[in-house]
Amino acid sequence: MALETTEVRAFGSGHVYVSDSNVTPNFPATISTPITRAAGWIDLGYATEEGVKFTFGRDVVEKFAWQSHHPVRVLVDKVPTMAAFSCMQWTRYTAALALGGGTVTEGSPGEYKYEPPDESYVDERALLIEAVDGDYTYRFVYRKTMNQSAVEFSTVRSDTTALPIELKVLAPSGTDKAWFMQTDDPNFDVTDAAS
């Protein structure tokens, strides 16, 4: 691989989408498929300037033998995968995602009440993150996730109050992979003889 500045990415903007609680959205077929509310996706709005932190882990078990100081077998035990970000906008969608579900009701016009879910409720969501660098977009699509972040926030005069989200990837139903990525970046061209 040659030194090539056009292959360096700096994702300066993007969008974070989730599905409604326990609803399977329409997963985009290609990078040009629009992401819409009608397809089951909710745009969470502004995230803090730290953006999204991605984790693709691999926990392994090394097996050693009497005859070797090096592992003779490596078994993949777990592949912890997650995405973490903080929502700046307070809406019924961001609050419910951060707090593990729940319902919002309107008792009187313009007066709302949020009630958390039962403690045993598992709030599963699909997650889609679009990261944009100039003309190129990367989509990270996770079929099933759950927020496992401790929700801590503070109200201070000199800063905004953000909702922390840490969505851990769960096993999807069927034979689908847990996640996939789409892009229109020509650096992923499969016809490139050098790749």
GROMACS .gro file of C-alpha atoms in nm:
model
  195
    1MET     CA    1   0.000   0.000   0.000
    2ALA     CA    2   0.143   0.335  -0.103
    3LEU     CA    3   0.136   0.657   0.097
    4GLU     CA    4  -0.183   0.823  -0.030
    5THR     CA    5  -0.340   1.132   0.128
    6THR     CA    6  -0.672   1.078  -0.053
    7GLU     CA    7  -0.725   0.766   0.159
    8VAL     CA    8  -0.711   0.958   0.487
    9ARG     CA    9  -1.056   1.018   0.640
   10ALA     CA   10  -1.176   1.285   0.884
   11PHE     CA   11  -1.545   1.246   0.956
   12GLY     CA   12  -1.649   1.601   1.033
   13SER     CA   13  -2.024   1.547   1.040
   14GLY     CA   14  -2.297   1.291   1.014
   15HIS     CA   15  -2.622   1.159   1.154
   16VAL     CA   16  -2.723   0.905   1.416
   17TYR     CA   17  -3.048   0.715   1.360
   18VAL     CA   18  -3.228   0.452   1.567
   19SER     CA   19  -3.541   0.252   1.511
   20ASP     CA   20  -3.845   0.288   1.732
   21SER     CA   21  -3.839   0.056   2.031
   22ASN     CA   22  -3.864  -0.309   1.921
   23VAL     CA   23  -3.941  -0.214   1.560
   24THR     CA   24  -3.737  -0.354   1.272
   25PRO     CA   25  -3.678  -0.074   1.020
   26ASN     CA   26  -3.607  -0.111   0.650
   27PHE     CA   27  -3.232  -0.158   0.628
   28PRO     CA   28  -3.081   0.035   0.336
   29ALA     CA   29  -2.996  -0.180   0.035
   30THR     CA   30  -2.723   0.056  -0.085
   31ILE     CA   31  -2.542   0.371   0.027
   32SER     CA   32  -2.773   0.575  -0.200
   33THR     CA   33  -3.090   0.448  -0.027
   34PRO     CA   34  -3.235   0.743   0.166
   35ILE     CA   35  -3.276   0.708   0.542
   36THR     CA   36  -3.628   0.824   0.630
   37ARG     CA   37  -3.884   0.819   0.909
   38ALA     CA   38  -4.115   0.626   0.676
   39ALA     CA   39  -3.851   0.351   0.659
   40GLY     CA   40  -3.855   0.328   1.039
   41TRP     CA   41  -3.556   0.549   1.127
   42ILE     CA   42  -3.551   0.834   1.380
   43ASP     CA   43  -3.279   1.099   1.347
   44LEU     CA   44  -3.148   1.175   1.698
   45GLY     CA   45  -3.024   1.521   1.601
   46TYR     CA   46  -2.711   1.683   1.735
   47ALA     CA   47  -2.443   1.477   1.906
   48THR     CA   48  -2.169   1.636   2.115
   49GLU     CA   49  -1.852   1.738   1.935
   50GLU     CA   50  -1.679   1.413   2.037
   51GLY     CA   51  -1.896   1.246   1.772
   52VAL     CA   52  -1.941   0.868   1.781
   53LYS     CA   53  -1.690   0.631   1.936
   54PHE     CA   54  -1.688   0.288   1.770
   55THR     CA   55  -1.563  -0.029   1.939
   56PHE     CA   56  -1.499  -0.354   1.752
   57GLY     CA   57  -1.349  -0.590   2.008
   58ARG     CA   58  -1.223  -0.945   2.000
   59ASP     CA   59  -1.186  -1.150   2.316
   60VAL     CA   60  -0.982  -1.464   2.264
   61VAL     CA   61  -0.881  -1.764   2.470
   62GLU     CA   62  -0.525  -1.880   2.413
   63LYS     CA   63  -0.457  -2.251   2.456
   64PHE     CA   64  -0.103  -2.355   2.543
   65ALA     CA   65   0.069  -2.691   2.518
   66TRP     CA   66   0.341  -2.850   2.723
   67GLN     CA   67   0.575  -2.836   2.423
   68SER     CA   68   0.533  -2.466   2.340
   69HIS     CA   69   0.564  -2.130   2.508
   70HIS     CA   70   0.339  -1.983   2.240
   71PRO     CA   71  -0.032  -2.048   2.196
   72VAL     CA   72  -0.105  -2.356   1.986
   73ARG     CA   73  -0.468  -2.257   1.938
   74VAL     CA   74  -0.660  -1.933   1.968
   75LEU     CA   75  -1.036  -1.949   2.018
   76VAL     CA   76  -1.252  -1.644   1.962
   77ASP     CA   77  -1.469  -1.618   2.272
   78LYS     CA   78  -1.655  -1.290   2.219
   79VAL     CA   79  -1.659  -0.999   1.977
   80PRO     CA   80  -1.790  -0.706   2.184
   81THR     CA   81  -1.909  -0.434   1.949
   82MET     CA   82  -2.059  -0.100   2.044
   83ALA     CA   83  -2.111   0.263   1.951
   84ALA     CA   84  -2.111   0.544   2.206
   85PHE     CA   85  -2.219   0.907   2.169
   86SER     CA   86  -2.404   1.175   2.361
   87CYS     CA   87  -2.729   1.331   2.238
   88MET     CA   88  -2.753   1.707   2.279
   89GLN     CA   89  -3.120   1.736   2.184
   90TRP     CA   90  -3.382   1.643   2.444
   91THR     CA   91  -3.683   1.478   2.279
   92ARG     CA   92  -3.911   1.190   2.364
   93TYR     CA   93  -3.692   0.975   2.139
   94THR     CA   94  -3.354   1.063   2.290
   95ALA     CA   95  -3.480   1.047   2.648
   96ALA     CA   96  -3.642   0.706   2.594
   97LEU     CA   97  -3.326   0.572   2.428
   98ALA     CA   98  -3.106   0.695   2.713
   99LEU     CA   99  -3.340   0.575   2.987
  100GLY     CA  100  -3.414   0.230   2.844
  101GLY     CA  101  -3.756   0.281   2.692
  102GLY     CA  102  -4.065   0.418   2.861
  103THR     CA  103  -4.368   0.610   2.748
  104VAL     CA  104  -4.463   0.975   2.708
  105THR     CA  105  -4.822   1.086   2.753
  106GLU     CA  106  -4.994   1.423   2.716
  107GLY     CA  107  -5.233   1.474   3.008
  108SER     CA  108  -5.334   1.824   2.904
  109PRO     CA  109  -5.242   2.012   2.586
  110GLY     CA  110  -4.873   2.095   2.601
  111GLU     CA  111  -4.815   1.905   2.930
  112TYR     CA  112  -4.620   1.580   2.901
  113LYS     CA  113  -4.530   1.299   3.138
  114TYR     CA  114  -4.251   1.045   3.091
  115GLU     CA  115  -4.274   0.713   3.274
  116PRO     CA  116  -3.984   0.467   3.269
  117PRO     CA  117  -4.040   0.106   3.161
  118ASP     CA  118  -4.052  -0.191   3.395
  119GLU     CA  119  -3.707  -0.281   3.527
  120SER     CA  120  -3.707  -0.606   3.328
  121TYR     CA  121  -3.783  -0.436   2.994
  122VAL     CA  122  -3.518  -0.482   2.725
  123ASP     CA  123  -3.519  -0.184   2.488
  124GLU     CA  124  -3.374  -0.322   2.164
  125ARG     CA  125  -3.309  -0.085   1.875
  126ALA     CA  126  -3.154  -0.094   1.531
  127LEU     CA  127  -2.880   0.169   1.491
  128LEU     CA  128  -2.751   0.347   1.181
  129ILE     CA  129  -2.464   0.595   1.187
  130GLU     CA  130  -2.373   0.805   0.886
  131ALA     CA  131  -2.024   0.955   0.901
  132VAL     CA  132  -1.942   1.213   0.633
  133ASP     CA  133  -1.604   1.329   0.504
  134GLY     CA  134  -1.656   1.577   0.222
  135ASP     CA  135  -1.808   1.391  -0.073
  136TYR     CA  136  -1.792   1.049   0.093
  137THR     CA  137  -2.034   0.886   0.332
  138TYR     CA  138  -1.986   0.579   0.547
  139ARG     CA  139  -2.287   0.403   0.700
  140PHE     CA  140  -2.245   0.171   0.994
  141VAL     CA  141  -2.564  -0.032   1.037
  142TYR     CA  142  -2.628  -0.245   1.345
  143ARG     CA  143  -2.930  -0.473   1.329
  144LYS     CA  144  -2.996  -0.501   1.703
  145THR     CA  145  -2.852  -0.299   1.992
  146MET     CA  146  -2.931  -0.201   2.349
  147ASN     CA  147  -2.821   0.102   2.549
  148GLN     CA  148  -2.608  -0.023   2.837
  149SER     CA  149  -2.462   0.309   2.947
  150ALA     CA  150  -2.513   0.442   3.296
  151VAL     CA  151  -2.711   0.760   3.244
  152GLU     CA  152  -2.537   1.047   3.418
  153PHE     CA  153  -2.591   1.410   3.335
  154SER     CA  154  -2.561   1.738   3.518
  155THR     CA  155  -2.729   2.073   3.486
  156VAL     CA  156  -2.476   2.353   3.483
  157ARG     CA  157  -2.508   2.710   3.364
  158SER     CA  158  -2.193   2.703   3.151
  159ASP     CA  159  -2.253   2.386   2.948
  160THR     CA  160  -2.523   2.192   2.765
  161THR     CA  161  -2.681   1.885   2.921
  162ALA     CA  162  -2.625   1.580   2.701
  163LEU     CA  163  -2.769   1.229   2.727
  164PRO     CA  164  -2.498   0.958   2.716
  165ILE     CA  165  -2.571   0.658   2.496
  166GLU     CA  166  -2.363   0.340   2.467
  167LEU     CA  167  -2.533   0.094   2.238
  168LYS     CA  168  -2.397  -0.258   2.263
  169VAL     CA  169  -2.453  -0.479   1.959
  170LEU     CA  170  -2.668  -0.788   2.019
  171ALA     CA  171  -2.701  -1.101   1.808
  172PRO     CA  172  -2.961  -1.054   1.532
  173SER     CA  173  -3.233  -1.303   1.447
  174GLY     CA  174  -3.169  -1.546   1.164
  175THR     CA  175  -2.844  -1.573   0.972
  176ASP     CA  176  -2.777  -1.203   0.914
  177LYS     CA  177  -2.450  -1.054   1.035
  178ALA     CA  178  -2.479  -0.833   1.343
  179TRP     CA  179  -2.363  -0.527   1.149
  180PHE     CA  180  -2.252  -0.405   0.807
  181MET     CA  181  -2.095  -0.097   0.654
  182GLN     CA  182  -2.180   0.086   0.331
  183THR     CA  183  -1.981   0.359   0.158
  184ASP     CA  184  -1.946   0.549  -0.166
  185ASP     CA  185  -1.573   0.598  -0.109
  186PRO     CA  186  -1.386   0.497  -0.428
  187ASN     CA  187  -1.102   0.365  -0.211
  188PHE     CA  188  -1.322   0.059  -0.159
  189ASP     CA  189  -1.344  -0.017  -0.531
  190VAL     CA  190  -1.329  -0.395  -0.561
  191THR     CA  191  -1.195  -0.376  -0.919
  192ASP     CA  192  -0.874  -0.205  -0.801
  193ALA     CA  193  -0.592  -0.446  -0.886
  194ALA     CA  194  -0.379  -0.318  -0.597
  195SER     CA  195  -0.631  -0.412  -0.327
   0.00000   0.00000   0.00000
